[in-house]
PDB file of C-alpha atoms in Angstrom:
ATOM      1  CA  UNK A   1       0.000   0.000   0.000  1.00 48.00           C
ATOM      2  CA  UNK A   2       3.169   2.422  -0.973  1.00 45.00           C
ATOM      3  CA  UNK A   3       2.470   6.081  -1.897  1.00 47.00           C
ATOM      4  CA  UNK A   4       4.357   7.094  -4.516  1.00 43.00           C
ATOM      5  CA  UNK A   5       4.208  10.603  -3.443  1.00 45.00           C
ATOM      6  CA  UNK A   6       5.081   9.618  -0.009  1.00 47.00           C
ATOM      7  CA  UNK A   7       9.040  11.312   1.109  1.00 43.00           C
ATOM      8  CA  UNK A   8      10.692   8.662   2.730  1.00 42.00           C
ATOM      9  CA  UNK A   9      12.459   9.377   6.341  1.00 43.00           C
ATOM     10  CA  UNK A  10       9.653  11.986   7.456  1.00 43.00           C
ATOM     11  CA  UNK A  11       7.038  11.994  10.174  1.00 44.00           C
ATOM     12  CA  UNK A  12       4.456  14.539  10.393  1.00 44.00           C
ATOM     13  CA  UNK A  13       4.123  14.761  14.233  1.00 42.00           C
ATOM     14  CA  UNK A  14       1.291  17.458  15.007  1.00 42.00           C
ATOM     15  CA  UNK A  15       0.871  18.013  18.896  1.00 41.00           C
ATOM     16  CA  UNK A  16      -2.488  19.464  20.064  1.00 40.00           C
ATOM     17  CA  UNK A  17      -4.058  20.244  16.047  1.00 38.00           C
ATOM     18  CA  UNK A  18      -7.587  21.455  16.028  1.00 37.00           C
ATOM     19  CA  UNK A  19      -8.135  21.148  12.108  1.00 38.00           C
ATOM     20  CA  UNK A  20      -6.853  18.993   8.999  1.00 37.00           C
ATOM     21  CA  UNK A  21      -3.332  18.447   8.369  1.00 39.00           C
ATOM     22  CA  UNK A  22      -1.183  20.355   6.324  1.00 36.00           C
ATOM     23  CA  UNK A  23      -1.458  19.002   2.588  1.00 36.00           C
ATOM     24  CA  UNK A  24       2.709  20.222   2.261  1.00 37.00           C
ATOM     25  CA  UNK A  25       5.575  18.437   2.557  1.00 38.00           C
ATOM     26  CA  UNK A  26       6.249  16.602   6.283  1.00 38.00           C
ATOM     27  CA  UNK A  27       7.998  17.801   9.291  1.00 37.00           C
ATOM     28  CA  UNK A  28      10.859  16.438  11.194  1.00 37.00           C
ATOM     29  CA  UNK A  29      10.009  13.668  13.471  1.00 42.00           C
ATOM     30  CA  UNK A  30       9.615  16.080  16.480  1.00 37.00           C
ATOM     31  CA  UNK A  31       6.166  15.873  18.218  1.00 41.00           C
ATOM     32  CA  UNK A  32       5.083  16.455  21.872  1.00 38.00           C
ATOM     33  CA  UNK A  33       8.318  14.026  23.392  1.00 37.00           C
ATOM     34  CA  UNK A  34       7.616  13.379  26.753  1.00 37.00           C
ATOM     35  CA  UNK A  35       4.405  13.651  27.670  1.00 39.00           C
ATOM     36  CA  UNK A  36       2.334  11.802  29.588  1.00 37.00           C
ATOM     37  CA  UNK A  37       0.917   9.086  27.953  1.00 38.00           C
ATOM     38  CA  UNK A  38      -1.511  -7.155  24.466  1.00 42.00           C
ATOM     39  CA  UNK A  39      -2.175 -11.827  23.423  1.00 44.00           C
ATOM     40  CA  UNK A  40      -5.357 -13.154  22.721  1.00 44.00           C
ATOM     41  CA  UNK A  41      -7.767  -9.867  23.383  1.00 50.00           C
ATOM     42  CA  UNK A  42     -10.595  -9.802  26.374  1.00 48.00           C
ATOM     43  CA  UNK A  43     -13.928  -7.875  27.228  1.00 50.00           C
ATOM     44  CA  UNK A  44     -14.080  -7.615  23.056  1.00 57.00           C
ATOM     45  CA  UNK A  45     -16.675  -5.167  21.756  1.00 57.00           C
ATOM     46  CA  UNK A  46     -17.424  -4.603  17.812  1.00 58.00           C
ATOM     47  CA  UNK A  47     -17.094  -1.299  16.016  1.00 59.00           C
ATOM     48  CA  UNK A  48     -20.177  -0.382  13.274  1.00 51.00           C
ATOM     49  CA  UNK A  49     -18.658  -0.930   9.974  1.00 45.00           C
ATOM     50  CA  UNK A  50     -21.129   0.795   7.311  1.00 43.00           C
ATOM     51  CA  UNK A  51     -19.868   1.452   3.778  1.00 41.00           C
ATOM     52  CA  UNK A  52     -20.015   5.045   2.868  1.00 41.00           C
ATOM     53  CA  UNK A  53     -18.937   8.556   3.535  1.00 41.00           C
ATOM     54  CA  UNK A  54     -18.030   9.033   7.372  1.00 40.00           C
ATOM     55  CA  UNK A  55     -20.642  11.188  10.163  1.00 43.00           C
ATOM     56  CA  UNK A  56     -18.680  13.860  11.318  1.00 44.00           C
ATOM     57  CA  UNK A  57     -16.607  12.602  14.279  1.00 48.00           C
ATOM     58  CA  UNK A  58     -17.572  13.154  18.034  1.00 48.00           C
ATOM     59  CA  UNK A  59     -16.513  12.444  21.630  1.00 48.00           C
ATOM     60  CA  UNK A  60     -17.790  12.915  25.098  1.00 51.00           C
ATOM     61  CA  UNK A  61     -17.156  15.944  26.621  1.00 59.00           C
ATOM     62  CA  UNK A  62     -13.948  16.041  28.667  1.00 79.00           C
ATOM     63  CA  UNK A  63     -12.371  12.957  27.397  1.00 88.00           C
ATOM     64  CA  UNK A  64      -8.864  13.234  26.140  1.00 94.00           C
ATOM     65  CA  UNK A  65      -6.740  11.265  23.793  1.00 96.00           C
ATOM     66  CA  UNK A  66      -3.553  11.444  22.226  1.00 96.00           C
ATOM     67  CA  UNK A  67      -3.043   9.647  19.158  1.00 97.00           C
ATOM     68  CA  UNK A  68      -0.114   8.650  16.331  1.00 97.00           C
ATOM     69  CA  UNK A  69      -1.385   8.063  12.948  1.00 97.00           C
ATOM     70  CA  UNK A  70       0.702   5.359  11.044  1.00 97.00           C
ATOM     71  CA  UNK A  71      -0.161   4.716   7.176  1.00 95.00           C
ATOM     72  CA  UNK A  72       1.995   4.815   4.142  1.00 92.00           C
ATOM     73  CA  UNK A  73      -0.930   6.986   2.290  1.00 92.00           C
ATOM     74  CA  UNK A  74      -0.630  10.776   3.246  1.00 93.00           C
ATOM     75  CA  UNK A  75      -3.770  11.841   1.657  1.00 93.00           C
ATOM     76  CA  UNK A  76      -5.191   9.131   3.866  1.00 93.00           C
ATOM     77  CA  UNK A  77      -3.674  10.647   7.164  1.00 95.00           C
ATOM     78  CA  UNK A  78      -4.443  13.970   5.998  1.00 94.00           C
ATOM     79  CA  UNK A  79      -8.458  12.720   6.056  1.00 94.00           C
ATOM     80  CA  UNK A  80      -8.368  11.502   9.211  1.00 95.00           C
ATOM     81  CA  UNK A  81      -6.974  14.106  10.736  1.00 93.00           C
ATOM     82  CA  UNK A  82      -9.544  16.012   9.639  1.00 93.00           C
ATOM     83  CA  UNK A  83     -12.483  13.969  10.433  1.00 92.00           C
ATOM     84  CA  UNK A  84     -10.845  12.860  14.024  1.00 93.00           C
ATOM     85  CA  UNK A  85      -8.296  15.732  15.214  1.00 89.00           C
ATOM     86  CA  UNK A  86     -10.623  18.468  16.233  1.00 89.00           C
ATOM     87  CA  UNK A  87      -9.624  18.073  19.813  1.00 90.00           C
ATOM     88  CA  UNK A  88     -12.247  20.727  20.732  1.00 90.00           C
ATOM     89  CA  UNK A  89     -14.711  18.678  19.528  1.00 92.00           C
ATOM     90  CA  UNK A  90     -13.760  14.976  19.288  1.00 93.00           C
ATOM     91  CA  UNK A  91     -11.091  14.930  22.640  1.00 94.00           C
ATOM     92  CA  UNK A  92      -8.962  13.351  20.386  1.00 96.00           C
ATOM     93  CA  UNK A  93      -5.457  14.780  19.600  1.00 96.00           C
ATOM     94  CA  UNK A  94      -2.991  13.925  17.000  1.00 96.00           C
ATOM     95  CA  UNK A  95       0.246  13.969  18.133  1.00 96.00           C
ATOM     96  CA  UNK A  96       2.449  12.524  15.813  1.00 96.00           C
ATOM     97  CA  UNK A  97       1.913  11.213  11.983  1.00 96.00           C
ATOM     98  CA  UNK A  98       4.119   8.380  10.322  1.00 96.00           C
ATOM     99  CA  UNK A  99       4.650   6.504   6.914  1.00 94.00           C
ATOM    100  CA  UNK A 100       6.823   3.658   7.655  1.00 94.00           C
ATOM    101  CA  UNK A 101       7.716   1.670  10.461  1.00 93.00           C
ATOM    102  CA  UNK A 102      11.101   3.223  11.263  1.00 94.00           C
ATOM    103  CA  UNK A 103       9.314   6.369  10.876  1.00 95.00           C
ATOM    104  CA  UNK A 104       6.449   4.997  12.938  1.00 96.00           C
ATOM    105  CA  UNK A 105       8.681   3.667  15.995  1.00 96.00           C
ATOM    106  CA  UNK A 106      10.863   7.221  16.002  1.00 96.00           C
ATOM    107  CA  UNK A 107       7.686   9.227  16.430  1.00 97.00           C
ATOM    108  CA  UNK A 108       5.649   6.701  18.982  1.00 97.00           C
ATOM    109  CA  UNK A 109       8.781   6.333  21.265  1.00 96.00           C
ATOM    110  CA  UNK A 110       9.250  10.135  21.127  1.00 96.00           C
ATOM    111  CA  UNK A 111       5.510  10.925  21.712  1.00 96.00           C
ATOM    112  CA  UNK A 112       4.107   8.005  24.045  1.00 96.00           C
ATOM    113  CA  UNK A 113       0.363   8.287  22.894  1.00 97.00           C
ATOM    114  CA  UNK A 114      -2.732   6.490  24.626  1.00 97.00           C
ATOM    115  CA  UNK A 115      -3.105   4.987  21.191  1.00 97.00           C
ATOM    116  CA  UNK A 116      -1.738   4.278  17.771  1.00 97.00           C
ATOM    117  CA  UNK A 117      -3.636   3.779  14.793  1.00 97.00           C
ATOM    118  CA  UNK A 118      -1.544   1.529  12.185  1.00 96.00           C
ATOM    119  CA  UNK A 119      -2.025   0.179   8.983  1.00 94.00           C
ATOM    120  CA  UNK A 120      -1.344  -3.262   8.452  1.00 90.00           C
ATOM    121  CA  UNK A 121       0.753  -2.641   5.214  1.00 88.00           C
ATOM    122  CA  UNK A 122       3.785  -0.332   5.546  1.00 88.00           C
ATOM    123  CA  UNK A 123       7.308  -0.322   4.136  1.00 88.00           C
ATOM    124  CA  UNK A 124       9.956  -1.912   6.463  1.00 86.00           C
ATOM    125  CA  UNK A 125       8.066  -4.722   7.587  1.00 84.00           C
ATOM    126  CA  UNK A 126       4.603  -3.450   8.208  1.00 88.00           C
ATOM    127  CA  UNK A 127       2.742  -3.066  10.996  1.00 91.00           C
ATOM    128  CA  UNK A 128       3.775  -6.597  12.794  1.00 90.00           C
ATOM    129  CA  UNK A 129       7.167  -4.910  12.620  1.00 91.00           C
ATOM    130  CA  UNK A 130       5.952  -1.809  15.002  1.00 94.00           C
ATOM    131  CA  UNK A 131       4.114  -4.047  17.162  1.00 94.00           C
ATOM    132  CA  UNK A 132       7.220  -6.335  17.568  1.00 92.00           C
ATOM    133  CA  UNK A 133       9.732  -2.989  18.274  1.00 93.00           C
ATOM    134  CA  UNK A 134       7.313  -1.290  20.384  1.00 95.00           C
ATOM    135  CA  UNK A 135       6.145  -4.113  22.812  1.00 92.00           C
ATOM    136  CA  UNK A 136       8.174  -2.713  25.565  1.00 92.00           C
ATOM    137  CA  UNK A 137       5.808   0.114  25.272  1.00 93.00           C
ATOM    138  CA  UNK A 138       3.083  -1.850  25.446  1.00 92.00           C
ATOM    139  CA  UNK A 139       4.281  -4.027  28.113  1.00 89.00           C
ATOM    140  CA  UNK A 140       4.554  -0.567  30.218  1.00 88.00           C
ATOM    141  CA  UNK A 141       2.070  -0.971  33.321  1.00 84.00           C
ATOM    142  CA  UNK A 142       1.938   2.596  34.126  1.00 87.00           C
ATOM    143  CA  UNK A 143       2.021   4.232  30.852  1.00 91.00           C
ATOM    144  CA  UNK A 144       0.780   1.736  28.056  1.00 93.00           C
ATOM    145  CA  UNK A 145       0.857   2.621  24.143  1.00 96.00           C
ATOM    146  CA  UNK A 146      -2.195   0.803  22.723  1.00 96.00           C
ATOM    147  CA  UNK A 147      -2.412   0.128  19.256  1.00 97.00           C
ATOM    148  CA  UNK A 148      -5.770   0.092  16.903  1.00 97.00           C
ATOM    149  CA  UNK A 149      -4.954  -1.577  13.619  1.00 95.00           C
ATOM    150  CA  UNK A 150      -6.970   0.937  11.292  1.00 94.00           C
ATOM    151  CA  UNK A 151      -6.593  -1.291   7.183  1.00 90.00           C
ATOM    152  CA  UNK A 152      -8.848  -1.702   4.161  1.00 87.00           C
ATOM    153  CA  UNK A 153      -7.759  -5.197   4.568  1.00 84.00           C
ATOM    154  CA  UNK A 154     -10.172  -7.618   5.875  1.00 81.00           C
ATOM    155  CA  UNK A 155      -8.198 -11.150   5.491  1.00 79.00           C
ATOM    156  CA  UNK A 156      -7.881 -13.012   8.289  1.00 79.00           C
ATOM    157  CA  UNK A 157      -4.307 -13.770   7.995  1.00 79.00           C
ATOM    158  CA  UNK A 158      -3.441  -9.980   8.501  1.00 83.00           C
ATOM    159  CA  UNK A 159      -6.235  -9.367  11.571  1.00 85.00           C
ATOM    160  CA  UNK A 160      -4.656 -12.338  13.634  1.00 83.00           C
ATOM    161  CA  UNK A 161      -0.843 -11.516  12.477  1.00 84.00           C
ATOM    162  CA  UNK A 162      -1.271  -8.161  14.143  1.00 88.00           C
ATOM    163  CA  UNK A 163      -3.344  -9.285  16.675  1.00 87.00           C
ATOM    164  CA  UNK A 164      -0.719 -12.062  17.988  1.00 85.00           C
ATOM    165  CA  UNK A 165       1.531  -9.008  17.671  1.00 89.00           C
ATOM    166  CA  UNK A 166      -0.119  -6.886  20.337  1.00 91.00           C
ATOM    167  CA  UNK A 167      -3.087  -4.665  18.663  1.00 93.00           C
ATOM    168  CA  UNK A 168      -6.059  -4.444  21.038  1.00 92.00           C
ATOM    169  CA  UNK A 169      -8.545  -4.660  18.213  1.00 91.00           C
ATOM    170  CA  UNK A 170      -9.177  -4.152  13.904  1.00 93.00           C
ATOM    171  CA  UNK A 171     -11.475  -1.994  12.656  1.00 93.00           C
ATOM    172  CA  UNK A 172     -11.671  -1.384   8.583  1.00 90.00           C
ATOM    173  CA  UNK A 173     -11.267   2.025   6.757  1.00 90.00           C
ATOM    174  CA  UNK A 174     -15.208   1.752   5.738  1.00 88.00           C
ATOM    175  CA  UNK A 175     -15.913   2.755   9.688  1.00 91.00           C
ATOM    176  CA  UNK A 176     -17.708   6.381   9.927  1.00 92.00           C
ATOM    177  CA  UNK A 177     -16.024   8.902  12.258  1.00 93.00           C
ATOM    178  CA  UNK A 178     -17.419   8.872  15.240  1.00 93.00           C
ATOM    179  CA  UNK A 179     -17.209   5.032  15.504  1.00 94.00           C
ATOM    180  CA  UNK A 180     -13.413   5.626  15.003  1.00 95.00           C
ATOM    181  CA  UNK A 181     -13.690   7.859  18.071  1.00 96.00           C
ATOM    182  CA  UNK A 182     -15.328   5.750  20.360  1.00 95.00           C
ATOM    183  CA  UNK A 183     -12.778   2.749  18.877  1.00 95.00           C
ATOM    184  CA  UNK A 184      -9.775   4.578  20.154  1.00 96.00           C
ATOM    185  CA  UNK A 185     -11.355   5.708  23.496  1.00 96.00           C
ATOM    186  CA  UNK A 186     -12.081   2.231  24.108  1.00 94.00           C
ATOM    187  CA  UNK A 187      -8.729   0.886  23.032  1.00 95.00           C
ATOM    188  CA  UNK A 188      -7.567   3.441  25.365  1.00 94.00           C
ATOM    189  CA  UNK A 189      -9.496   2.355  28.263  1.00 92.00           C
ATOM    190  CA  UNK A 190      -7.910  -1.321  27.713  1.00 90.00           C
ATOM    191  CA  UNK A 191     -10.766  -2.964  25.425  1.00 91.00           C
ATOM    192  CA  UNK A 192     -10.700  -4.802  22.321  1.00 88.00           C
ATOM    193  CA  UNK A 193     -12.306  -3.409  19.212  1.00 91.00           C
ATOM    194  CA  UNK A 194     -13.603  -4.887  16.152  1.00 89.00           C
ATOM    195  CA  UNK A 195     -14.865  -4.604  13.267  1.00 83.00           C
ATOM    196  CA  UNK A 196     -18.051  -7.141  13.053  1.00 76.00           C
ATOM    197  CA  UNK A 197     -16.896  -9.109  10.788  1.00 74.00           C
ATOM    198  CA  UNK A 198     -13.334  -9.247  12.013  1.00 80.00           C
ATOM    199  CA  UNK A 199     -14.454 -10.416  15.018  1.00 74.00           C
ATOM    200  CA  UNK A 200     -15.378 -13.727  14.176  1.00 72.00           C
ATOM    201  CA  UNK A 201     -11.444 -14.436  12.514  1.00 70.00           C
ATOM    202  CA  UNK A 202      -9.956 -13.489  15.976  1.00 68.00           C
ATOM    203  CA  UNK A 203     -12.586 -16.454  17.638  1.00 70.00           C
ATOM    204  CA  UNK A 204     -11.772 -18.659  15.758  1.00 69.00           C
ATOM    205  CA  UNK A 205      -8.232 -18.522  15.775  1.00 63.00           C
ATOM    206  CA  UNK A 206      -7.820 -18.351  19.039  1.00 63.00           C
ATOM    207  CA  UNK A 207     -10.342 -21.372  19.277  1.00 61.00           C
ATOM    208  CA  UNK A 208      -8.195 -23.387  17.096  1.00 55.00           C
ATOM    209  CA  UNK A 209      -7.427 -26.818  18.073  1.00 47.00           C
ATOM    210  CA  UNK A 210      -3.602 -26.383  16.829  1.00 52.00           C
ATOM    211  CA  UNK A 211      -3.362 -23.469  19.694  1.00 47.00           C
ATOM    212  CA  UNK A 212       0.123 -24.392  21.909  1.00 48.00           C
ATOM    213  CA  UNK A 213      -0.510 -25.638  24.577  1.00 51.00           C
ATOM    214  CA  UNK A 214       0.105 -24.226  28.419  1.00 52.00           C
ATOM    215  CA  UNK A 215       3.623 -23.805  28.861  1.00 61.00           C
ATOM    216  CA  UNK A 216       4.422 -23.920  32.916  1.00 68.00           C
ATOM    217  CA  UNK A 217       7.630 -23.192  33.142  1.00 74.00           C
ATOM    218  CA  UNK A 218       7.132 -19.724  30.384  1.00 73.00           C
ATOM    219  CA  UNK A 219       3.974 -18.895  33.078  1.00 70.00           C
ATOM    220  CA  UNK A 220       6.698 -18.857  35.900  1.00 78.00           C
ATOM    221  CA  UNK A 221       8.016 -15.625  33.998  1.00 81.00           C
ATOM    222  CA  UNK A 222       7.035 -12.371  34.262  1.00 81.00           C
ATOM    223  CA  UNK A 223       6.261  -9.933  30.913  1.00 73.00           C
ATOM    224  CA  UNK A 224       9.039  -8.390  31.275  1.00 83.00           C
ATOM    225  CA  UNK A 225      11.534 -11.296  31.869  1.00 86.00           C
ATOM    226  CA  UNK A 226      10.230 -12.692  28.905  1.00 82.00           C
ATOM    227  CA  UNK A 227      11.318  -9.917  26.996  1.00 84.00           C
ATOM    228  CA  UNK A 228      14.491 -10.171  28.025  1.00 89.00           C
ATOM    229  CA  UNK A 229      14.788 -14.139  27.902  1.00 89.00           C
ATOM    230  CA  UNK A 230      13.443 -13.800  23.520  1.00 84.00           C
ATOM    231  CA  UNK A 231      16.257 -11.227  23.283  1.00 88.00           C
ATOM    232  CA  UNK A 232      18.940 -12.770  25.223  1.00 89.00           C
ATOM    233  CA  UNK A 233      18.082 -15.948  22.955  1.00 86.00           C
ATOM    234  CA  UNK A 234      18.744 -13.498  19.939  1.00 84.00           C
ATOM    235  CA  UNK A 235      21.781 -12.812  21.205  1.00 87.00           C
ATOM    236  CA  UNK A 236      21.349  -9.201  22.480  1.00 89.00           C
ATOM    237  CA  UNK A 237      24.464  -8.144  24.930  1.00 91.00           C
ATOM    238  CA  UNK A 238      22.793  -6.734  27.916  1.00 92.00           C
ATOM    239  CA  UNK A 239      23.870  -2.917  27.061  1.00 92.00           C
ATOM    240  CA  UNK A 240      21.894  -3.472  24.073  1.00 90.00           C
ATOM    241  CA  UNK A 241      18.917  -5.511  25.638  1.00 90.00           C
ATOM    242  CA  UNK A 242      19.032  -2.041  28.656  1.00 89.00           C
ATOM    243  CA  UNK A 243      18.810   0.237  25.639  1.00 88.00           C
ATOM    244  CA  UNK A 244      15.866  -1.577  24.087  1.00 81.00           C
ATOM    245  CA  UNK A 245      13.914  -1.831  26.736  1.00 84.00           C
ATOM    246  CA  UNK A 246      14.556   1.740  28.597  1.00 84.00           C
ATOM    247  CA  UNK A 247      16.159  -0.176  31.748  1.00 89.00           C
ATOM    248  CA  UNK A 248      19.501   0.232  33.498  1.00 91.00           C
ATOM    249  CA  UNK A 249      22.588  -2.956  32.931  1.00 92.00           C
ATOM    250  CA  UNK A 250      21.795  -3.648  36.200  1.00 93.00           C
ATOM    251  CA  UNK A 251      17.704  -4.561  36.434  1.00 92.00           C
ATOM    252  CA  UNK A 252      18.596  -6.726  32.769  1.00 91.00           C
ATOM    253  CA  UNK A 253      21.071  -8.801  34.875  1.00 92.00           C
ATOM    254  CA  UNK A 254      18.598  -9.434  37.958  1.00 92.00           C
ATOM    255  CA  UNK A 255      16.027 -10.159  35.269  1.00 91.00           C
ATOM    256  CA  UNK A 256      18.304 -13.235  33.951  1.00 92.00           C
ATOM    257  CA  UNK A 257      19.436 -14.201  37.313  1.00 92.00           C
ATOM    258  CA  UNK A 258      15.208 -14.551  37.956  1.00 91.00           C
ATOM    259  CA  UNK A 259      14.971 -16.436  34.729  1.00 91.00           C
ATOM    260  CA  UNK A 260      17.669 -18.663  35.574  1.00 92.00           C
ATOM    261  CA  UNK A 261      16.318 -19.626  38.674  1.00 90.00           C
ATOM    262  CA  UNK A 262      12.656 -19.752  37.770  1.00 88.00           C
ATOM    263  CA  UNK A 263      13.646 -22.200  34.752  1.00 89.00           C
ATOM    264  CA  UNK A 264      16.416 -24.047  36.664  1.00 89.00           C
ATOM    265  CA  UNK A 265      19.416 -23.124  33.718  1.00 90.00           C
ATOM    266  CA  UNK A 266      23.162 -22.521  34.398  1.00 90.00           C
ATOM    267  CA  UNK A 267      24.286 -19.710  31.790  1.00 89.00           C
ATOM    268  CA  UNK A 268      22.598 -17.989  29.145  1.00 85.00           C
ATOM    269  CA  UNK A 269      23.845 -20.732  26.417  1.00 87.00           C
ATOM    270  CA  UNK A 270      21.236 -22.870  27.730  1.00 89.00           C
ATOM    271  CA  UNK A 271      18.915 -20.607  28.157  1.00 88.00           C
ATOM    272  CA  UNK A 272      18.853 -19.891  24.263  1.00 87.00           C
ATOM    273  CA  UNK A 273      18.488 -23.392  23.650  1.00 86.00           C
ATOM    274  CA  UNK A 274      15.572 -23.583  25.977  1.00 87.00           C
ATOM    275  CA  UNK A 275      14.393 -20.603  24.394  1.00 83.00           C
ATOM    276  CA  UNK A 276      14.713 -21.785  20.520  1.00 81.00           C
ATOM    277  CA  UNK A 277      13.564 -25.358  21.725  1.00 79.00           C
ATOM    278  CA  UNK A 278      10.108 -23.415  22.255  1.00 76.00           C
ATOM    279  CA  UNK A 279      10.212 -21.063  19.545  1.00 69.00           C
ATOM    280  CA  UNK A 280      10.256 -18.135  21.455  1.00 70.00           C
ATOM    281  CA  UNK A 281      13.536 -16.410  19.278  1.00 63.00           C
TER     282      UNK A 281
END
């Protein structure tokens, strides 16, 4: 779903925009850096999905929002920033825009939205590839990034890749406005939203007989020191595995020493094999 038109290495971060975006060329990735800010989805609602043009957008009064927009279409972005970003109106602010996934990653980790709505189809990898660099963001308990996969795809294969990935729900680009709204103020508050259809893929898969079964000694772990176990079986140094996960040296070493313990390994060469014998790498 590449734009042609679309400058590569640009994000078009807007903090606190009241009207459509700017139909010029993008900004720097700058945005509103540091402010305040899943699995098989549960307490799953489904988001009205009629064909058509979208009802203007609108929110609750005093709810607030912030919100990246990743998709590789600008004239896309540009729309729903006007049918969404009135803040005034729909408590919904746009904080940061995107067109690729390294694009996409710089501008989320810079901005920390509530919420993210991504494509499923970007250059770099797509949006797997965000969810997969930004799930220590997502793992944050106090300040979770929540992502709404927003695609004019429907196939199942790319609503269960993303949501295995993270995304708390997968609503299509034929939703109105002010469904999109109330989407992303319920992904914010920690539900999952879909699409009617959609919903029925996510069942099923997750019903499937060929699901893996319980794995005991992986429940022993905690989110985090599962993070660091999959990337101390890729073969992350621990400088690298601090940096990736915004932690100090010294909490990634206590995290291994848990691990160790809780799985009953020596070193971290058998903890990769233990690791890849489970396909967690």
């Amino acid at each position: 779903m590449s734009d042609a038109n679309e400058p590569t290495g640009a994000v078009e971060p807007d903090a606190g925009t009241t009207g459509a975006g700017t139909a010029g060329g993008p900004a720097a990735a700058t945005g509103a850096a540091g402010s305040a800010g899943a699995g098989a989805p549960s307490g799953a609602t489904t988001a009205n999905d009629p064909a058509g043009a979208p009802d203007p957008a609108g929110s609750a009064p005093g709810r607030h929002v912030r919100v990246v927009l990743v998709d590789d279409h600008r004239m896309f972005r540009t729309g729903v920033q006007a049918e969404i970003g009135q803040t005034d109106r729909t408590g919904v602010e746009v904080v940061g825009e995107a067109a690729d996934v390294d694009q996409a990653v710089t501008v989320i980790t810079a901005t920390r939205p509530e919420v993210v709505l991504l494509d499923v189809h970007l250059p770099g990898g797509g949006g797997v590839e965000v969810l997969r660099r930004c799930s220590p963001l997502m793992a944050d308990a106090e300040r979770p990034v929540r992502f709404l996969a927003l695609s004019v795809s429907d196939a199942a294969e790319d609503v269960i890749g993303v949501i295995r990935g993270g995304a708390r729900g997968y609503v299509t680009k034929t939703i109105t406005g002010t469904d999109l709204v109330d989407s992303i103020f319920r992904v914010q508050d920690g539900d999952a939203v879909f699409s009617p259809r959609l919903a029925g893929f996510v069942l099923d898969a997750f019903a499937s007989t060929d699901a893996p079964p319980v794995d005991e000694d992986l429940d022993r772990l905690t989110q985090r020191e599962r993070e660091v176990l999959r990337l101390i079986a890729r073969g992350y140094a621990y400088k690298e595995i601090a940096k990736q996960l915004f932690i100090s040296v010294k909490t990634v070493e206590s995290h291994v020493s848990a691990v160790l313990r809780k799985l009953q390994l020596s070193n971290r060469h058998e903890l990769t094999r233990w690791a890849t014998a489970r396909r967690l790498v």
